Coordinates of C-alpha atoms in Angstrom, one line a residue:
X22 CA 70.6 100.1 182.4
X23 CA 70.0 100.5 178.6
X24 CA 72.7 103.2 177.9
X25 CA 76.0 100.8 177.6
X26 CA 73.6 99.3 174.9
X27 CA 72.4 101.8 172.9
X28 CA 75.6 103.4 172.9
X29 CA 76.7 99.8 172.0
X30 CA 74.2 99.5 169.1
X31 CA 74.9 103.0 168.3
X32 CA 79.4 101.8 168.1
X33 CA 78.1 99.3 165.6
X34 CA 75.6 101.1 163.2
X35 CA 78.7 103.7 163.0
X36 CA 81.6 100.5 162.2
X37 CA 79.2 98.4 159.9
X38 CA 78.7 101.9 157.8
X39 CA 82.2 103.2 158.0
X40 CA 82.7 99.9 156.5
X41 CA 80.0 100.0 153.6
X42 CA 81.2 102.9 152.7
X43 CA 85.1 101.2 153.0
X44 CA 83.6 99.0 151.0
X45 CA 81.5 101.1 148.1
X46 CA 84.8 103.6 148.2
X47 CA 87.1 100.4 147.5
X48 CA 84.9 99.3 145.2
X49 CA 84.4 102.9 143.3
X50 CA 88.4 102.5 143.0
X51 CA 88.5 99.4 141.7
X52 CA 85.7 100.4 138.7
X53 CA 88.1 103.6 138.5
X54 CA 91.5 102.5 137.9
X55 CA 91.4 99.0 137.4
X56 CA 88.4 98.3 134.7
X57 CA 89.4 98.0 131.3
X58 CA 87.3 98.7 127.7
X59 CA 87.7 95.4 126.8
X60 CA 88.2 96.1 122.7
X61 CA 88.3 99.7 120.8
X62 CA 85.2 101.4 120.2
X63 CA 84.9 104.3 117.8
X64 CA 82.5 106.4 119.2
X65 CA 80.7 110.3 118.3
X66 CA 79.7 112.1 120.6
X67 CA 77.6 114.6 119.4
X68 CA 77.5 118.7 120.0
X69 CA 75.7 119.5 123.3
X70 CA 75.3 115.8 124.1
X71 CA 74.8 115.8 128.5
X72 CA 76.8 113.6 130.8
X73 CA 73.9 111.4 130.8
X74 CA 73.5 111.1 127.2
X75 CA 77.4 110.1 127.2
X76 CA 77.4 107.9 130.4
X77 CA 74.3 105.6 128.4
X78 CA 76.2 106.0 124.6
X79 CA 79.6 105.0 126.4
X80 CA 77.8 101.8 128.5
X81 CA 75.7 101.1 125.6
X82 CA 79.5 100.4 123.6
X83 CA 80.6 98.5 126.9
X84 CA 83.7 101.4 126.9
X85 CA 82.4 101.4 130.5
X86 CA 80.5 98.9 132.9
X87 CA 78.1 101.3 134.8
X88 CA 76.3 104.6 133.5
X89 CA 75.5 106.0 137.3
X90 CA 79.0 105.5 138.6
X91 CA 80.7 107.1 136.2
X92 CA 78.1 110.2 136.2
X93 CA 78.3 110.4 140.0
X94 CA 82.4 110.2 139.2
X95 CA 82.2 113.2 136.4
X96 CA 80.2 115.4 138.6
X97 CA 82.4 115.1 142.1
X98 CA 85.3 116.1 140.4
X99 CA 83.4 118.5 138.6
X100 CA 84.3 117.9 135.1
X101 CA 80.4 116.9 134.5
X102 CA 80.0 119.9 131.9
X103 CA 83.5 119.8 130.6
X104 CA 83.5 116.3 128.2
X105 CA 83.5 117.7 124.4
X106 CA 81.9 116.5 121.4
X107 CA 83.5 114.6 118.5
X108 CA 84.4 111.3 117.1
X109 CA 87.3 109.1 119.9
X110 CA 88.9 106.6 119.2
X111 CA 88.4 104.5 122.1
X112 CA 91.6 102.5 122.7
X113 CA 91.0 98.9 124.2
X114 CA 92.3 98.8 128.0
X115 CA 91.4 102.5 128.7
X116 CA 90.2 102.3 132.5
X117 CA 87.0 104.9 133.0
X118 CA 88.7 107.3 134.9
X119 CA 90.8 107.6 131.3
X120 CA 87.6 107.6 129.4
X121 CA 86.7 110.8 131.1
X122 CA 90.5 112.2 130.9
X123 CA 90.4 111.8 127.2
X124 CA 87.0 113.5 126.3
X125 CA 87.6 116.4 128.9
X126 CA 90.7 117.3 126.4
X127 CA 89.0 116.8 123.8
X128 CA 91.4 114.2 122.4
X129 CA 89.5 113.7 119.0
X130 CA 89.8 111.0 116.1
X131 CA 93.1 112.0 113.8
X132 CA 93.1 111.3 110.5
X133 CA 96.3 112.0 108.4
X134 CA 96.3 114.3 104.6
X135 CA 99.3 114.1 102.6
X136 CA 99.4 117.0 100.3
X137 CA 102.6 115.2 98.3
X138 CA 105.3 117.9 96.7
X139 CA 104.3 118.9 93.0
X140 CA 100.9 118.5 93.6
X141 CA 98.9 121.4 92.0
X142 CA 95.5 122.7 92.7
X143 CA 93.5 120.2 90.4
X144 CA 95.2 116.8 92.6
X145 CA 95.2 118.5 95.8
X146 CA 91.0 118.8 95.4
X147 CA 91.2 115.6 94.3
X148 CA 92.6 114.7 97.8
X149 CA 90.3 116.6 99.8
X150 CA 87.4 115.3 97.2
X151 CA 88.1 111.5 98.2
X152 CA 88.6 112.2 102.2
X153 CA 85.1 113.5 101.9
X154 CA 86.1 117.3 102.8
X155 CA 84.7 119.2 100.0
X156 CA 82.5 118.7 97.0
X157 CA 83.6 119.5 93.7
X158 CA 81.4 122.5 93.2
X159 CA 82.9 123.5 97.1
X160 CA 86.3 123.2 95.9
X161 CA 85.9 125.2 92.7
X162 CA 85.4 128.4 94.6
X163 CA 88.1 127.1 97.8
X164 CA 91.0 127.5 94.9
X165 CA 90.1 130.7 94.7
X166 CA 90.0 132.0 98.7
X167 CA 93.5 133.6 97.4
X168 CA 91.9 136.1 100.8
X169 CA 94.2 133.3 101.9
X170 CA 97.1 135.1 100.4
X171 CA 97.0 138.7 101.6
X172 CA 99.1 138.0 104.9
X173 CA 101.8 137.1 102.7
X174 CA 100.8 140.5 100.4
X175 CA 100.8 138.2 97.1
X176 CA 98.1 138.9 94.7
X177 CA 97.1 136.4 93.0
X178 CA 93.5 134.3 91.1
X179 CA 93.8 131.2 93.0
X180 CA 95.8 129.3 95.9
X181 CA 98.0 128.0 93.3
X182 CA 101.5 127.1 94.6
X183 CA 100.7 127.8 98.3
X184 CA 99.1 125.1 99.7
X185 CA 102.6 123.7 101.5
X186 CA 103.4 119.8 100.5
X187 CA 103.7 118.0 104.1
X188 CA 101.4 115.5 106.4
X189 CA 98.5 117.7 108.2
X190 CA 96.1 116.1 110.5
X191 CA 92.4 117.1 110.8
X192 CA 89.3 115.6 112.8
X193 CA 86.0 114.4 111.3
X194 CA 84.6 118.4 111.9
X195 CA 87.5 119.2 110.0
X196 CA 87.3 121.3 106.4
X197 CA 88.4 121.9 103.4
X198 CA 89.0 125.3 104.1
X199 CA 90.1 124.6 107.8
X200 CA 93.3 122.6 106.2
X201 CA 93.8 125.1 103.2
X202 CA 94.7 127.9 106.0
X203 CA 96.6 125.6 108.2
X204 CA 98.6 124.9 104.1
X205 CA 98.6 128.4 103.7
X206 CA 99.6 129.0 107.2
X207 CA 102.7 126.6 107.4
X208 CA 104.0 128.3 103.8
X209 CA 104.2 131.3 106.1
X210 CA 105.6 130.1 108.4
X211 CA 109.0 128.8 106.1
X212 CA 109.3 131.7 104.7
X213 CA 112.9 134.1 107.0
X214 CA 112.9 137.6 106.4
X215 CA 116.1 137.2 105.2
X216 CA 115.3 134.4 102.7
X217 CA 112.8 136.9 101.4
X218 CA 115.8 139.8 101.0
X219 CA 117.8 137.1 99.3
X220 CA 115.4 136.7 96.8
X221 CA 114.6 140.8 96.2
X222 CA 118.6 141.3 95.6
X223 CA 117.9 138.6 92.8
X224 CA 114.9 139.8 91.4
X225 CA 112.4 138.3 92.4
X226 CA 109.2 138.9 94.4
X227 CA 107.6 136.2 96.2
X228 CA 105.6 135.2 93.9
X229 CA 107.9 135.1 91.0
X230 CA 110.0 133.2 93.2
X231 CA 107.2 130.3 94.1
X232 CA 106.4 130.5 90.1
X233 CA 110.3 130.0 89.5
X234 CA 110.2 127.0 92.4
X235 CA 107.0 125.0 90.9
X236 CA 108.8 124.8 87.7
X237 CA 112.3 123.3 89.3
X238 CA 109.9 120.9 91.2
X239 CA 108.1 119.6 87.9
X240 CA 110.9 119.0 85.9
X241 CA 112.9 116.7 88.0
X242 CA 112.5 114.3 91.7
X243 CA 115.8 114.4 92.0
X244 CA 117.4 116.6 94.9
X245 CA 120.6 116.5 93.8
X246 CA 120.0 118.3 90.1
X247 CA 117.3 120.8 91.4
X248 CA 120.1 123.7 92.4
X249 CA 121.7 122.9 88.4
X250 CA 117.7 123.0 87.0
X251 CA 117.5 126.2 89.2
X252 CA 120.8 127.7 87.4
X253 CA 119.7 126.5 83.9
X254 CA 116.7 128.9 84.3
X255 CA 118.4 132.0 86.1
X256 CA 121.2 131.9 83.1
X257 CA 118.7 131.9 80.3
X258 CA 115.8 134.5 82.6
X259 CA 119.2 137.1 82.7
X260 CA 119.9 136.4 78.9
X261 CA 116.6 136.5 77.6
X262 CA 116.2 133.2 76.4
X263 CA 112.8 131.5 76.3
X264 CA 112.7 129.4 79.6
X265 CA 111.3 126.8 77.4
X266 CA 109.9 124.6 80.1
X267 CA 107.3 121.5 78.9
X268 CA 105.4 121.1 82.6
X269 CA 104.4 125.0 82.3
X270 CA 102.9 124.3 78.4
X271 CA 101.3 121.6 80.1
X272 CA 99.6 123.2 82.9
X273 CA 98.0 125.4 80.0
X274 CA 96.3 123.1 79.0
X275 CA 92.9 122.3 79.7
X276 CA 92.4 118.7 80.1
X277 CA 96.1 117.1 78.6
X278 CA 95.7 114.0 77.6
X279 CA 99.4 113.5 78.4
X280 CA 100.8 113.4 74.8
X281 CA 102.4 116.6 74.4
X282 CA 102.7 117.8 70.6
X283 CA 104.6 120.2 68.6
X284 CA 101.2 121.6 68.2
X285 CA 100.7 121.9 71.9
X286 CA 104.3 123.7 71.7
X287 CA 102.9 126.6 69.3
X288 CA 99.6 127.3 70.9
X289 CA 100.0 130.1 73.1
X290 CA 98.6 130.4 76.2
X291 CA 100.1 132.6 79.4
X292 CA 101.9 129.7 80.6
X293 CA 103.7 128.4 77.1
X294 CA 106.9 129.3 77.8
X295 CA 107.7 128.3 74.1
X296 CA 106.1 131.5 73.1
X297 CA 105.9 133.9 75.5
X298 CA 109.4 135.0 77.7
X299 CA 110.1 135.2 81.3
X300 CA 108.1 133.4 84.1
X301 CA 104.6 132.3 83.4
X302 CA 102.7 134.5 85.4
X303 CA 101.9 132.1 88.7
X304 CA 103.2 128.8 89.9
X305 CA 102.1 125.6 88.3
X306 CA 102.2 123.3 91.8
X307 CA 103.2 123.7 95.0
X308 CA 106.6 123.5 95.2
X309 CA 108.5 121.6 97.8
X310 CA 111.0 123.6 99.8
X311 CA 114.0 121.8 98.2
X312 CA 112.8 123.6 95.1
X313 CA 112.2 127.0 97.0
X314 CA 115.5 126.9 98.5
X315 CA 117.3 125.4 94.6
X316 CA 115.9 129.0 93.7
X317 CA 118.1 130.9 96.4
X318 CA 121.0 129.1 95.9
X319 CA 121.4 128.0 92.3
X320 CA 124.2 125.6 91.2
X321 CA 127.0 127.6 89.5
X322 CA 127.1 126.7 86.2
X323 CA 126.7 127.5 82.4
X324 CA 124.6 125.5 81.8
X325 CA 121.8 126.7 79.2
X326 CA 119.6 123.7 78.3
X327 CA 119.3 119.7 79.9
X328 CA 117.8 117.4 78.4
X329 CA 116.3 113.8 79.9
X330 CA 118.6 110.9 80.1
X331 CA 115.7 108.2 80.5
X332 CA 116.9 107.2 84.2
X333 CA 115.0 110.2 86.1
X334 CA 118.0 111.9 85.5
X335 CA 119.2 114.7 83.4
X336 CA 122.3 115.5 81.0
X337 CA 123.5 119.3 81.3
X338 CA 124.8 121.5 78.2
X339 CA 126.2 124.9 77.9
X340 CA 125.3 125.5 74.6
X341 CA 122.4 124.8 71.5
X342 CA 125.1 121.9 69.3
X343 CA 126.4 119.9 72.6
X344 CA 122.4 120.1 73.7
X345 CA 121.6 118.9 70.2
X346 CA 123.9 115.5 70.5
X347 CA 122.4 114.8 74.1
X348 CA 119.1 114.9 72.8
X349 CA 120.3 112.7 69.8
X350 CA 122.4 110.3 72.2
X351 CA 119.3 110.2 75.1
X352 CA 116.4 110.5 73.1
X353 CA 116.8 109.5 70.2
X354 CA 119.3 106.5 70.7
X355 CA 121.8 107.8 67.8
X356 CA 124.8 109.1 67.5
X357 CA 127.7 109.5 71.0
X358 CA 127.5 110.1 73.8
X359 CA 128.3 113.4 74.7
X360 CA 130.7 114.7 77.4
X361 CA 129.6 116.5 80.4
X362 CA 131.3 119.9 81.1
X363 CA 131.7 122.5 84.2
X364 CA 132.2 125.9 83.5
X365 CA 132.0 128.7 85.5
X366 CA 128.9 130.8 86.6
X367 CA 127.2 133.7 83.7
X368 CA 128.3 137.1 84.6
X369 CA 126.1 140.6 83.2
X370 CA 127.5 141.2 80.1
X371 CA 129.0 137.9 79.0

């Protein structure tokens, strides 16, 4: 007699249980797919943090509405031990499932760091120190970390010239050395065998190539002039003339005050190209790729001199008389404007 009643009672219980599970599943689905983080939050997840600690931090910072549901789901999909430490930027509108995926993937907050073309090691160091990536004492040692140049086959006393100018990304856990490794790695990646062979055919090893490119970089900000300045420097080197480039002299003056004097030009240092022949002992800055290419593809010119016009461009001369006239006109505002001349390149024996 009681059998149908018991069966009905059992049926109703199962139906209720299914309804409860369905409702819970629906709520859970709503939680992970419908709830959205109401505001952007910057959150630091410490190394070694447990899932429980992470869910608590997320809940306290109003990134997720419930701790337990987050933990249960992470365990259900077997990602409880795969959340990575770091600094996260959790944008407004992220759902809990997206937050979980972001942390499993380790998509930590990225910062941008730009190394401009023509910056030397001291200027690059100032950037890294300002960003809090190194102290002055650390940078003093790091800039001499020449072991980073071994893959390039370069022997140098510092990394000057080899920290490639570019915009890099880093995280809160990055170090100055990490970034420097990336800079040297990008420099190496730019070098093709064909280009290294081209430099060698011009009598330049890699260090000399970078050194000459750094002089070109500091002499002009105009891309169109770089091949011309390369042509002038190569012409002077071929003829055994002094390079007489002011940026090199300035580089060799400790604590330069911004005023280059005649005494500075006469004071002998390894970087004084008015007193010493050939290239200086090393680069004076990090040259951009255009300056590197200008060395390999110089303008076909007989010019041996150039002088600034005062507007960022230069006047190029093939002889000293024309150069002196250009100096008087553009620097002293005297005499007549010189007429530019264009001639084929110098040849050996000319």
